[in-house]
Amino acid sequence: MSISGVKHFLSVGAKRLNPFSLQAIVACVFCVGWLVAFHSQAQSADPLKATGFLIAGDANRTRVVIDFNQKPEFSVRYLQDPNRTIVDIPSDVSFEFPAENAAAAGLYTLVRYGAMSAGHTRIVLTSDAPSSLEFSKVEADSSGSFRLVLEGVKTTEEKLSALVHADDWDGVHTTQAGRGGRLGGPATQESTNAFVIAVDAGHGGIDTGAISRDGKTIEKDITLAFAQELADEFNARPGFKAFLTRSDDVFLSLSERVRIARQNGANLMISLHADTLRQSFIRGATVYTISEKASDRLAAELAQRENVSDEIAGVVPDDTAAEASDILIDLTRRETQAFSERLAKMIVATFEGQIRLINNPHRHAGFHVLRAPDVPSLLIELGFLSNKEDEKLLTEESYRKQVSGLIVDATDHYKALIGQ
Ligand SMILES: [Zn+2]
C-alpha cells in the first residue's frame, strides 16, 4: 500500500509559521509554490482520471470502488464529529463519471470528492455511525486500468477515536503554496496607497456549495465567475487593488480565506455566494455582516450551512482568528464591525432600484469567513440558485458586470467617506 509515501505531501501549514514573519511566509510560499507547480506540470502530461464510481452495501458494510486510468497513490485518515473517512490523493484528478454514481449509500450518508489545491485531491465519506476501512487497496485489472477499493465497516466510537488520534494530523492538509503564487504575492510597495480588496469566491474544489434544482448550475462556479469580474472592475478603478482568494476550482478552508485576506493587507474582504433556500420563491441579493446573534432565521440557517464548508472537506477548523480575550482585539473588532456595517448599508443603497433585493437586504449572522478582527468583511448573497429567475441572471455576464459595477461604486463612496 502506498500510504507512507504521501504522508508528508503538502504539509506546509501556516499554523507552523510565525504569523509575523512575513518574509518567511513569502519565501515558503514561493519555494513550495514552485515545487507544486513543478509537480503538477510533471503530471499534466498524463493526467489521473477517475472513470468510474461504485458504491454498494448496507448500514454495516459498504464498499466503494473507484476506477482510475493510472495507479493512484493515496492515504487514509479519519475524523469525528461528524464521522468521516478521508482519502487523500497527491495528484490532480479529473472526475469523469456521472455525479449520481457517487450518491451516498449504505453506511455513508454523504460522499464528496474534488480538488483541495493544485496536486491534491480528496474523497470524503461521511457516516452517521462510526465507521472505518477494513481495508483499502489498489488493484490492477486486465484492461490496464486500476481500481481503488475502500471497504468501509461499522465500528465503535472508541475504535474510531483511537484511529483519529493515531495520526498526529492537524487536518489542515491544504497548501498555502499554490495559492500564494496565484495571489501575485502580498501587497507590494507601490500598492500600499491603494485600497486593497480581497475578493473571495465562496466554496470551491471538493466543496461545490449549492446546486440548482436541475443540477446544472453550481455555486462554486458562479462565485468564481463573479469574483473574477468584481476583481477586474476594482482593478480598473484608480485607487483600488483587488486580489482573489482563489482563482480556480480549489478548496480553501474558511480560516485560510481570512488568513489570505489579512496576509495580503486587505482593507476589505468581500465574500461572494449564491445559495439555495427551501423557499424557491425567495429571490434577490442580500448583504451580510457578522454578528453573534443572527438577525433572523433565514440568516442563521444560511450561516450554519456556510460554516460546514470545512466539515465537508474534512478540514479541522482553525480558531486562531477567533481568539479574542484581548481587550485591544475586542476594540478593533468592534471598530471593524462598524466599518463593515457602514459599507453594507452603502452597498444596499446602491443596489436599490438597480437590482433585485430580498426583504431586509442587510442581515447579520455568524459567518466564520467574516471573522477577521481587523479587516471589514461582507458576505454578499448575489441571488438564490433555488429560484429559476435568479439562477438565469446569475449565469449572465451582463448581470455580473452590473452587480460588480454597483459594488465598486458603493465601495468608492465608502472609501471617500472614511478618508482613504
Ligand atoms: Zn455559499
Coordinates of N, CA and C in Angstrom, one line a residue, residues 113-229:
Y113 N -16.1 14.6 -3.3 CA -14.8 14.4 -3.9 C -14.4 15.7 -4.7
G114 N -13.1 16.0 -4.8 CA -12.7 17.2 -5.6 C -11.4 17.7 -5.2
A115 N -11.0 18.8 -5.8 CA -9.7 19.3 -5.6 C -9.6 20.1 -4.2
M116 N -8.5 19.9 -3.5 CA -8.2 20.7 -2.3 C -7.3 21.8 -2.7
S117 N -6.4 21.5 -3.6 CA -5.5 22.5 -4.1 C -4.8 21.9 -5.3
A118 N -3.9 22.6 -6.0 CA -3.2 22.0 -7.1 C -2.4 20.8 -6.7
G119 N -2.6 19.7 -7.3 CA -1.9 18.5 -7.0 C -2.4 17.8 -5.7
H120 N -3.5 18.1 -5.3 CA -4.1 17.4 -4.1 C -5.6 17.3 -4.2
T121 N -6.0 16.0 -4.2 CA -7.4 15.7 -4.4 C -7.9 14.9 -3.2
R122 N -9.1 15.1 -2.8 CA -9.6 14.4 -1.6 C -11.0 13.8 -1.9
I123 N -11.2 12.6 -1.2 CA -12.5 12.0 -1.2 C -12.9 11.9 0.3
V124 N -14.1 12.4 0.6 CA -14.6 12.3 2.0 C -15.9 11.5 2.0
L125 N -15.8 10.5 2.9 CA -17.0 9.6 3.1 C -17.5 9.9 4.5
T126 N -18.7 10.4 4.6 CA -19.3 10.7 5.9 C -20.3 9.7 6.3
S127 N -20.2 9.2 7.6 CA -21.2 8.3 8.0 C -21.8 8.7 9.4
D128 N -23.1 8.3 9.6 CA -23.8 8.6 10.8 C -23.1 7.8 12.0
A129 N -23.1 6.5 11.7 CA -22.4 5.6 12.7 C -20.9 5.7 12.6
P130 N -20.2 5.5 13.7 CA -18.7 5.5 13.5 C -18.3 4.4 12.5
S131 N -17.4 4.7 11.6 CA -17.0 3.7 10.6 C -15.5 3.8 10.3
S132 N -14.9 2.8 9.8 CA -13.5 2.8 9.4 C -13.4 1.9 8.2
L133 N -12.2 1.9 7.6 CA -12.0 1.0 6.5 C -11.3 -0.3 7.0
E134 N -12.0 -1.4 6.6 CA -11.4 -2.7 7.0 C -10.1 -2.9 6.2
F135 N -10.2 -2.5 4.9 CA -9.0 -2.5 4.1 C -9.2 -1.5 3.0
S136 N -8.1 -1.1 2.4 CA -8.1 -0.2 1.2 C -6.9 -0.6 0.4
K137 N -7.2 -0.7 -0.9 CA -6.1 -1.2 -1.8 C -6.3 -0.8 -3.2
V138 N -5.3 -0.8 -4.0 CA -5.4 -0.5 -5.4 C -5.1 -1.8 -6.2
E139 N -6.1 -2.2 -7.1 CA -5.9 -3.4 -7.8 C -5.8 -3.1 -9.3
A140 N -4.9 -3.8 -10.0 CA -4.8 -3.6 -11.5 C -5.9 -4.5 -12.1
D141 N -6.5 -4.0 -13.1 CA -7.4 -5.0 -13.8 C -6.9 -5.3 -15.2
S142 N -7.5 -6.3 -15.8 CA -7.0 -6.8 -17.1 C -7.0 -5.8 -18.2
S143 N -7.8 -4.8 -18.1 CA -7.9 -3.8 -19.2 C -6.8 -2.7 -19.1
G144 N -6.0 -2.8 -18.1 CA -4.9 -1.9 -17.9 C -5.3 -0.7 -17.0
S145 N -6.5 -0.7 -16.5 CA -6.8 0.4 -15.6 C -6.7 -0.1 -14.1
F146 N -6.9 0.8 -13.2 CA -6.7 0.5 -11.8 C -8.0 0.8 -11.0
R147 N -8.1 0.1 -9.9 CA -9.3 0.1 -9.1 C -8.9 0.4 -7.7
L148 N -9.4 1.5 -7.1 CA -9.2 1.8 -5.7 C -10.4 1.2 -4.9
V149 N -10.1 0.3 -4.0 CA -11.2 -0.4 -3.3 C -11.1 0.0 -1.8
L150 N -12.2 0.6 -1.3 CA -12.3 1.0 0.1 C -13.5 0.2 0.7
E151 N -13.1 -0.6 1.7 CA -14.1 -1.4 2.3 C -14.4 -0.8 3.7
G152 N -15.6 -0.1 3.7 CA -16.0 0.5 5.0 C -16.8 -0.4 5.8
V153 N -16.5 -0.4 7.1 CA -17.3 -1.2 8.1 C -17.7 -0.3 9.3
K154 N -18.8 -0.7 9.9 CA -19.2 0.0 11.1 C -18.3 -0.4 12.2
T155 N -17.9 0.6 13.1 CA -17.1 0.3 14.2 C -17.6 1.0 15.4
T156 N -16.8 1.0 16.5 CA -17.3 1.7 17.7 C -16.7 3.1 17.8
E157 N -17.3 3.9 18.7 CA -16.8 5.3 18.9 C -15.3 5.2 19.4
E158 N -15.0 4.2 20.3 CA -13.7 4.1 20.9 C -12.7 3.8 19.8
K159 N -13.0 2.8 18.9 CA -12.1 2.4 17.9 C -11.8 3.5 16.9
L160 N -12.9 4.2 16.6 CA -12.7 5.3 15.6 C -11.9 6.4 16.3
S161 N -12.1 6.7 17.5 CA -11.4 7.7 18.2 C -9.9 7.4 18.3
A162 N -9.6 6.1 18.5 CA -8.2 5.6 18.5 C -7.6 5.9 17.2
L163 N -8.3 5.6 16.1 CA -7.8 5.9 14.7 C -7.5 7.3 14.5
V164 N -8.5 8.2 14.9 CA -8.3 9.6 14.7 C -7.1 10.1 15.4
H165 N -6.8 9.6 16.7 CA -5.7 10.1 17.4 C -4.4 9.4 17.1
A166 N -4.5 8.3 16.4 CA -3.2 7.6 16.0 C -2.4 8.5 15.1
D167 N -3.1 9.3 14.4 CA -2.4 10.3 13.5 C -2.2 11.6 14.2
D168 N -1.0 12.1 14.1 CA -0.8 13.4 14.7 C -1.1 14.4 13.6
W169 N -2.2 14.2 13.0 CA -2.6 15.0 11.9 C -3.5 16.2 12.4
D170 N -3.2 17.4 11.9 CA -4.0 18.5 12.3 C -5.1 18.8 11.4
G171 N -5.2 17.9 10.4 CA -6.4 18.0 9.5 C -6.2 19.1 8.4
V172 N -5.3 20.0 8.6 CA -5.1 21.1 7.6 C -4.1 20.6 6.6
H173 N -4.6 20.0 5.5 CA -3.7 19.5 4.5 C -3.8 20.2 3.2
T174 N -4.3 21.3 3.3 CA -4.3 22.1 2.1 C -3.0 22.9 2.1
T175 N -2.6 23.3 0.9 CA -1.3 24.1 0.9 C -1.5 25.5 0.6
Q176 N -0.7 26.3 1.3 CA -0.7 27.8 1.1 C 0.0 28.1 -0.2
A177 N 0.8 27.1 -0.6 CA 1.8 27.4 -1.7 C 1.2 27.8 -3.0
G178 N 0.4 26.9 -3.6 CA -0.2 27.2 -4.9 C -0.9 28.5 -4.9
R179 N -1.6 28.8 -3.8 CA -2.4 30.0 -3.7 C -1.6 31.2 -3.6
G180 N -0.5 31.1 -2.9 CA 0.4 32.3 -2.8 C 0.8 32.7 -4.2
G181 N 1.1 31.8 -5.0 CA 1.6 32.1 -6.4 C 0.4 32.8 -7.1
R182 N -0.8 32.3 -7.0 CA -1.9 32.8 -7.7 C -2.3 34.2 -7.3
L183 N -2.0 34.5 -6.0 CA -2.4 35.8 -5.5 C -1.5 36.9 -6.0
G184 N -0.4 36.5 -6.6 CA 0.5 37.5 -7.1 C 1.3 38.1 -5.9
G185 N 1.4 37.4 -4.8 CA 2.2 37.8 -3.7 C 1.5 38.8 -2.8
P186 N 2.0 39.1 -1.7 CA 1.4 40.1 -0.8 C 1.4 41.5 -1.4
A187 N 0.7 42.4 -0.8 CA 0.6 43.7 -1.4 C 2.0 44.3 -1.5
T188 N 2.2 44.9 -2.7 CA 3.6 45.3 -3.0 C 3.8 46.8 -2.5
Q189 N 5.0 47.2 -2.6 CA 5.3 48.6 -2.1 C 4.5 49.6 -2.8
E190 N 4.4 49.6 -4.1 CA 3.7 50.7 -4.8 C 2.2 50.6 -4.6
S191 N 1.7 49.5 -4.1 CA 0.3 49.4 -3.9 C -0.1 49.8 -2.5
T192 N 0.8 50.2 -1.6 CA 0.5 50.5 -0.2 C -0.5 51.6 -0.1
N193 N -0.6 52.5 -1.1 CA -1.6 53.6 -1.0 C -2.9 53.2 -1.6
A194 N -2.9 52.1 -2.3 CA -4.2 51.6 -2.8 C -5.1 51.0 -1.8
F195 N -6.3 51.1 -2.0 CA -7.3 50.4 -1.1 C -7.4 49.0 -1.6
V196 N -7.0 48.1 -0.7 CA -6.8 46.7 -1.1 C -8.0 45.8 -0.8
I197 N -8.5 45.1 -1.8 CA -9.8 44.4 -1.6 C -9.5 42.9 -1.8
A198 N -9.8 42.1 -0.8 CA -9.8 40.6 -1.0 C -11.2 40.2 -1.5
V199 N -11.2 39.7 -2.8 CA -12.4 39.2 -3.3 C -12.5 37.7 -3.2
D200 N -13.4 37.2 -2.4 CA -13.4 35.8 -2.0 C -14.6 35.0 -2.7
A201 N -14.2 34.1 -3.7 CA -15.3 33.3 -4.3 C -15.6 32.2 -3.4
G202 N -16.9 32.2 -2.9 CA -17.3 31.1 -2.0 C -17.1 29.7 -2.5
H203 N -16.9 28.8 -1.6 CA -16.7 27.3 -1.9 C -15.6 27.1 -2.9
G204 N -15.6 25.9 -3.5 CA -14.5 25.6 -4.5 C -14.0 24.2 -4.2
G205 N -13.5 23.6 -5.3 CA -12.9 22.2 -5.2 C -14.0 21.2 -4.7
I206 N -13.6 20.5 -3.6 CA -14.4 19.5 -3.1 C -15.8 20.0 -2.5
D207 N -15.8 21.3 -2.2 CA -17.0 21.9 -1.7 C -17.7 22.7 -2.8
T208 N -18.7 22.0 -3.4 CA -19.4 22.6 -4.5 C -20.3 23.8 -4.1
G209 N -20.7 23.9 -2.9 CA -21.7 24.9 -2.5 C -23.0 24.4 -3.0
A210 N -23.9 25.3 -3.2 CA -25.3 25.0 -3.5 C -25.3 24.5 -5.0
I211 N -26.4 23.7 -5.3 CA -26.5 23.3 -6.7 C -28.0 23.5 -7.1
S212 N -28.2 24.0 -8.3 CA -29.6 24.4 -8.7 C -30.4 23.1 -8.8
R213 N -31.7 23.2 -8.8 CA -32.6 22.0 -8.8 C -32.3 21.0 -9.9
D214 N -32.1 21.6 -11.1 CA -31.8 20.7 -12.3 C -30.3 20.2 -12.3
G215 N -29.6 20.6 -11.3 CA -28.2 20.2 -11.2 C -27.2 20.8 -12.2
K216 N -27.7 21.8 -12.9 CA -26.9 22.4 -14.0 C -26.0 23.5 -13.5
T217 N -26.5 24.3 -12.5 CA -25.7 25.5 -12.0 C -25.1 25.2 -10.6
I218 N -23.8 25.4 -10.5 CA -23.1 25.1 -9.3 C -22.6 26.3 -8.7
E219 N -22.8 26.5 -7.4 CA -22.5 27.8 -6.7 C -21.0 28.1 -6.9
K220 N -20.1 27.1 -6.7 CA -18.7 27.4 -6.7 C -18.2 28.0 -8.1
D221 N -18.9 27.7 -9.2 CA -18.6 28.2 -10.5 C -19.1 29.6 -10.6
I222 N -20.4 29.8 -10.1 CA -21.0 31.2 -10.2 C -20.2 32.2 -9.4
T223 N -19.7 31.8 -8.2 CA -19.0 32.7 -7.3 C -17.6 33.0 -7.9
L224 N -17.0 32.0 -8.6 CA -15.7 32.3 -9.2 C -15.8 33.3 -10.3
A225 N -16.8 33.1 -11.2 CA -17.0 34.0 -12.3 C -17.3 35.4 -11.9
F226 N -18.1 35.5 -10.8 CA -18.4 36.8 -10.2 C -17.2 37.5 -9.6
A227 N -16.4 36.7 -8.9 CA -15.2 37.2 -8.2 C -14.2 37.7 -9.2
Q228 N -14.1 37.0 -10.3 CA -13.1 37.5 -11.4 C -13.6 38.8 -11.9
E229 N -14.9 38.9 -12.2 CA -15.4 40.1 -12.8 C -15.3 41.3 -11.8

